[in-house]
Amino acid sequence: MVVHLYSLNTLRLGYSIVSSTFASATKRFLVGGLKPSHISLQNHLLHRPIASKISANQHNFTVAYLINSCGLSPEDAISSSKWVELQSSQGADSVLALLSSHGLSKTQISKVVKLRPAILVADPEKTLLPKLEFFSSVVVSREDLARILCFNPNLLSRSLENQIIPAYNFLRSLISEENVVAVLKRSSWIFLENRRKNVAPNIELLRELGIPQSCIALLLAHNTKVLIHKHERFAAAVEEVKAMGFDMKKSTFVLALRALCGESSKSIWNRSREIYKRSWGWSDDDVISAFRKNPQCMILSEEKIMQGMDFLVNKMGWPSRVIATCPVILCFSLEKRIIPRCSVVKVLLLKGLIDEDFSLAYVILPQEQHFLERFVIRYINRLP
């Protein structure tokens, strides 16, 4: 309230200064006090501080609106005000109401405005509504739409006819409508990309190499970011995966490509290789063999690798290099799957009810019911 009163008083003061200055200058001209050439210079000199004052008032109003109506913190409001200047609250109020009517909460709207302040001066009927209606027709629920726009409000700033709909049609020509929605939820940035620059050439390269359409669809639906990489970098990653001996007709090729495409991904891969070698005694052949069996094992966090290996090797006694033959085990939850199952097996071993002649995969990989039948139900009477 104080901010509003301050802004209003400042605006009144600015208007008062403009009015009195204009009246004074006019009066002097009428009585012949100044020559026309001098009037032009005088007005110019007077106009500069007045314009500055008006601009400051508009800035104050914008900041106040961002705080009071959009829920931004003072710091965020000042930062966001660099990208938008409001003349009044009417248009911005309409934008906020439109977003709210399409399921965005106050918190989500605040985030959208913070990430994309210029949305407040967009035309709600002509610019925003058609895009909201389009995405509403594609996405299953209002909750999903709200989350998508909250994560990537830039979707509302691109042309519906020239960018968004063509991107949707391009994706729909390659994957199911359900998977298009999945892409929109996970990797909506592809709707903002120039698909002709990288995505289309990357897909064409995979086709030339004989990659099945099912694998291309898998990559597009679940690892979309890989296809957005620059074509030269993407092509280099494809050659590296091929050199490692991956079968290009299997889904593991796609997963390996994800692990090696991009500087950050390659950095994680190299970090994991060093952990397996330095801390657990794997050779380069062990690393490549494990990667071929399950590419996911090379992009796990350092903490997950270390905790999983420590439990399996140091607490359960399995040789480190045995895990390299079945690396998918490391991808399971340590707390929810690995520790509970291994604890059951350890009790059975201590009681002499089973021998040690079974593989780690025999314990960890089966579905829950199969594990229960093998290691729990069978011994329930002998070891309640």
XYZ file of N, CA and C in Angstrom, residues 227-338:
336
model
N 19.708 -35.268 -29.266
C 19.512 -34.891 -30.670
C 19.622 -33.391 -30.901
N 19.620 -32.598 -29.831
C 19.733 -31.148 -29.979
C 21.192 -30.711 -30.097
N 22.122 -31.609 -29.759
C 23.543 -31.254 -29.827
C 23.952 -30.880 -31.254
N 24.973 -30.058 -31.345
C 25.489 -29.679 -32.662
C 25.836 -30.930 -33.459
N 25.590 -30.864 -34.755
C 25.723 -32.054 -35.601
C 27.138 -32.626 -35.564
N 28.149 -31.756 -35.549
C 29.530 -32.238 -35.546
C 29.830 -33.028 -34.274
N 29.372 -32.513 -33.137
C 29.597 -33.198 -31.861
C 28.811 -34.505 -31.795
N 27.598 -34.468 -32.311
C 26.764 -35.669 -32.331
C 27.403 -36.756 -33.186
N 27.879 -36.373 -34.369
C 28.509 -37.334 -35.278
C 29.761 -37.945 -34.644
N 30.539 -37.135 -33.924
C 31.743 -37.643 -33.252
C 31.372 -38.658 -32.175
N 30.290 -38.396 -31.435
C 29.845 -39.334 -30.403
C 29.368 -40.641 -31.024
N 28.698 -40.557 -32.153
C 28.243 -41.761 -32.857
C 29.438 -42.629 -33.259
N 30.487 -41.988 -33.790
C 31.680 -42.735 -34.190
C 32.363 -43.376 -32.979
N 32.375 -42.678 -31.846
C 33.003 -43.220 -30.640
C 32.246 -44.443 -30.135
N 30.925 -44.371 -30.173
C 30.107 -45.513 -29.729
C 30.307 -46.704 -30.667
N 30.359 -46.411 -31.945
C 30.606 -47.494 -32.916
C 31.948 -48.167 -32.648
N 32.969 -47.365 -32.353
C 34.315 -47.902 -32.125
C 34.377 -48.786 -30.885
N 33.466 -48.596 -29.955
C 33.443 -49.410 -28.741
C 32.745 -50.757 -28.946
N 32.243 -50.973 -30.158
C 31.680 -52.277 -30.477
C 30.204 -52.450 -30.176
N 29.477 -51.368 -30.012
C 28.043 -51.484 -29.745
C 27.296 -51.929 -31.001
N 26.283 -52.749 -30.800
C 25.408 -53.177 -31.882
C 24.439 -52.036 -32.180
N 24.522 -51.463 -33.379
C 23.732 -50.288 -33.716
C 22.244 -50.593 -33.876
N 21.889 -51.861 -33.869
C 20.481 -52.220 -34.021
C 19.804 -52.487 -32.678
N 20.537 -52.276 -31.584
C 19.979 -52.506 -30.253
C 19.856 -51.181 -29.491
N 18.972 -51.204 -28.508
C 18.711 -49.988 -27.740
C 19.922 -49.534 -26.928
N 20.833 -50.451 -26.621
C 22.022 -50.066 -25.862
C 22.865 -49.042 -26.632
N 22.796 -49.068 -27.957
C 23.507 -48.084 -28.777
C 22.996 -46.684 -28.453
N 21.683 -46.549 -28.330
C 21.066 -45.261 -28.014
C 21.484 -44.794 -26.628
N 21.490 -45.710 -25.664
C 21.858 -45.361 -24.296
C 23.333 -44.963 -24.205
N 24.168 -45.647 -24.972
C 25.590 -45.300 -24.985
C 25.802 -43.920 -25.597
N 25.037 -43.625 -26.620
C 25.123 -42.320 -27.273
C 24.770 -41.214 -26.283
N 23.774 -41.468 -25.488
C 23.380 -40.493 -24.461
C 24.527 -40.260 -23.471
N 25.232 -41.317 -23.122
C 26.302 -41.212 -22.125
C 27.535 -40.484 -22.649
N 27.719 -40.458 -23.967
C 28.945 -39.899 -24.536
C 28.741 -38.600 -25.304
N 27.487 -38.215 -25.514
C 27.218 -37.027 -26.330
C 27.124 -35.788 -25.454
N 27.988 -34.857 -25.692
C 27.997 -33.625 -24.921
C 29.163 -33.580 -23.957
N 29.675 -32.388 -23.722
C 30.848 -32.228 -22.869
C 30.590 -32.691 -21.440
N 29.441 -32.331 -20.884
C 29.145 -32.717 -19.503
C 28.981 -34.221 -19.377
N 28.312 -34.834 -20.352
C 28.117 -36.288 -20.317
C 29.447 -37.018 -20.429
N 30.302 -36.562 -21.332
C 31.605 -37.200 -21.502
C 32.459 -37.026 -20.245
N 32.333 -35.882 -19.606
C 33.073 -35.644 -18.368
C 32.627 -36.615 -17.272
N 31.325 -36.847 -17.180
C 30.796 -37.807 -16.194
C 31.282 -39.215 -16.517
N 31.309 -39.557 -17.804
C 31.777 -40.880 -18.224
C 33.240 -41.086 -17.805
N 34.063 -40.102 -18.066
C 35.479 -40.201 -17.698
C 35.674 -40.279 -16.187
N 34.872 -39.516 -15.464
C 34.939 -39.573 -14.004
C 34.594 -40.966 -13.491
N 33.530 -41.562 -14.034
C 33.113 -42.904 -13.612
C 34.182 -43.946 -13.940
N 34.781 -43.817 -15.104
C 35.849 -44.755 -15.487
C 36.986 -44.721 -14.463
N 37.381 -43.536 -14.048
C 38.461 -43.414 -13.082
C 38.077 -43.982 -11.715
N 36.811 -43.822 -11.332
C 36.354 -44.382 -10.050
C 36.432 -45.899 -10.076
N 35.920 -46.502 -11.131
C 35.942 -47.969 -11.234
C 37.381 -48.491 -11.265
N 38.252 -47.789 -11.955
C 39.641 -48.243 -12.065
C 40.430 -47.989 -10.788
N 40.364 -46.751 -10.294
C 41.196 -46.351 -9.153
C 40.719 -46.972 -7.843
N 39.404 -46.974 -7.632
C 38.874 -47.415 -6.339
C 38.525 -48.901 -6.295
N 38.253 -49.508 -7.469
C 37.743 -50.870 -7.434
C 38.504 -51.834 -8.332
N 39.581 -51.373 -8.882
C 40.484 -52.278 -9.567
C 40.049 -52.780 -10.924
N 39.097 -52.106 -11.566
C 38.691 -52.533 -12.902
C 39.770 -52.144 -13.915
N 39.904 -52.961 -14.938
C 40.796 -52.624 -16.054
C 40.002 -51.830 -17.088
N 40.704 -51.302 -18.093
C 39.999 -50.612 -19.181
C 39.034 -51.550 -19.882
N 39.426 -52.803 -20.045
C 38.541 -53.788 -20.670
C 37.296 -54.027 -19.822
N 37.473 -54.046 -18.492
C 36.317 -54.206 -17.605
C 35.349 -53.038 -17.765
N 35.904 -51.839 -17.859
C 35.071 -50.644 -17.993
C 34.277 -50.688 -19.298
N 34.954 -50.971 -20.402
C 34.276 -51.016 -21.699
C 33.259 -52.156 -21.739
N 33.620 -53.303 -21.169
C 32.701 -54.437 -21.139
C 31.441 -54.090 -20.343
N 31.635 -53.460 -19.182
C 30.485 -53.066 -18.367
C 29.631 -52.030 -19.097
N 30.283 -51.100 -19.770
C 29.576 -50.055 -20.510
C 28.744 -50.664 -21.640
N 29.295 -51.655 -22.318
C 28.551 -52.303 -23.404
C 27.334 -53.057 -22.875
N 27.494 -53.657 -21.692
C 26.377 -54.409 -21.108
C 25.278 -53.481 -20.600
N 25.694 -52.373 -19.958
C 24.716 -51.441 -19.400
C 25.296 -50.029 -19.365
N 25.043 -49.239 -20.402
C 25.611 -47.891 -20.475
C 25.265 -47.006 -19.273
N 24.139 -47.288 -18.639
C 23.702 -46.478 -17.516
C 24.717 -46.476 -16.367
N 25.470 -47.563 -16.235
C 26.398 -47.673 -15.107
C 27.507 -46.624 -15.167
N 27.701 -45.995 -16.327
C 28.771 -45.003 -16.480
C 28.304 -43.573 -16.268
N 27.004 -43.376 -16.028
C 26.524 -42.013 -15.800
C 25.840 -41.891 -14.443
N 26.095 -42.870 -13.562
C 25.594 -42.776 -12.197
C 26.410 -41.739 -11.424
N 25.842 -41.243 -10.351
C 26.580 -40.300 -9.521
C 27.730 -41.018 -8.820
N 28.751 -40.257 -8.469
C 29.895 -40.842 -7.766
C 29.448 -41.480 -6.450
N 28.536 -40.834 -5.761
C 28.052 -41.368 -4.485
C 27.360 -42.712 -4.663
N 26.527 -42.820 -5.698
C 25.804 -44.078 -5.924
C 26.761 -45.206 -6.293
N 27.756 -44.912 -7.119
C 28.743 -45.935 -7.486
C 29.495 -46.413 -6.247
N 29.990 -45.474 -5.471
C 30.800 -45.831 -4.309
C 30.000 -46.590 -3.261
N 28.795 -46.166 -2.985
C 27.972 -46.844 -1.985
C 27.587 -48.252 -2.437
N 27.216 -48.387 -3.716
C 26.838 -49.693 -4.244
C 27.998 -50.667 -4.242
N 29.146 -50.215 -4.738
C 30.319 -51.080 -4.781
C 30.800 -51.441 -3.381
N 30.770 -50.474 -2.478
C 31.209 -50.733 -1.106
C 30.354 -51.815 -0.456
N 29.054 -51.742 -0.617
C 28.174 -52.731 0.001
C 28.388 -54.115 -0.619
N 28.410 -54.187 -1.932
C 28.508 -55.485 -2.618
C 29.872 -56.139 -2.420
N 30.922 -55.329 -2.424
C 32.281 -55.881 -2.317
C 32.682 -56.075 -0.854
N 32.578 -55.012 -0.067
C 33.108 -55.059 1.303
C 32.161 -55.697 2.313
N 30.864 -55.591 2.098
C 29.925 -56.150 3.063
C 29.373 -57.509 2.641
N 29.234 -57.704 1.329
C 28.706 -58.997 0.863
C 29.798 -59.936 0.366
N 30.970 -59.390 0.062
C 32.092 -60.238 -0.302
C 32.179 -60.660 -1.745
N 31.428 -60.048 -2.623
C 31.546 -60.389 -4.039
C 32.778 -59.707 -4.629
N 33.533 -60.386 -5.470
C 34.711 -59.769 -6.108
C 34.301 -58.563 -6.951
N 35.091 -57.535 -6.911
C 34.775 -56.303 -7.626
C 34.556 -56.533 -9.118
N 35.411 -57.327 -9.727
C 35.325 -57.513 -11.178
C 34.123 -58.358 -11.577
N 33.530 -59.094 -10.614
C 32.295 -59.841 -10.903
C 31.158 -58.863 -11.202
N 31.171 -57.733 -10.507
C 30.117 -56.737 -10.717
C 30.218 -56.137 -12.118
N 31.415 -56.098 -12.654
C 31.594 -55.587 -14.020
C 30.901 -56.472 -15.050
N 30.662 -57.739 -14.693
C 29.970 -58.646 -15.625
C 28.464 -58.460 -15.584
N 27.959 -57.766 -14.546
C 26.520 -57.501 -14.440
C 26.311 -56.104 -13.847
N 26.744 -55.072 -14.555
C 26.752 -53.706 -13.994
C 25.372 -53.104 -13.763
N 24.343 -53.677 -14.382
C 22.994 -53.149 -14.195
C 22.591 -53.163 -12.727
N 23.214 -54.039 -11.939
C 22.908 -54.143 -10.509
C 23.106 -52.806 -9.810
N 24.127 -52.063 -10.227
C 24.427 -50.782 -9.589
C 23.347 -49.732 -9.836
N 22.505 -49.956 -10.823
C 21.473 -48.988 -11.165
C 20.243 -49.108 -10.269
N 20.120 -50.243 -9.559
C 18.976 -50.426 -8.669
C 19.168 -49.630 -7.380
N 18.068 -49.400 -6.690
C 18.119 -48.684 -5.417
C 18.829 -49.522 -4.368
N 19.814 -48.913 -3.735
C 20.556 -49.613 -2.686
C 19.647 -49.889 -1.487
N 18.868 -48.898 -1.074
C 18.037 -49.034 0.120
C 16.811 -49.906 -0.114
N 16.194 -49.786 -1.301
C 14.929 -50.478 -1.538
C 15.083 -51.870 -2.128
N 16.206 -52.167 -2.746
C 16.328 -53.463 -3.420
C 17.579 -54.234 -3.025
N 18.741 -53.604 -3.184
C 19.990 -54.344 -3.004
C 20.183 -54.787 -1.548
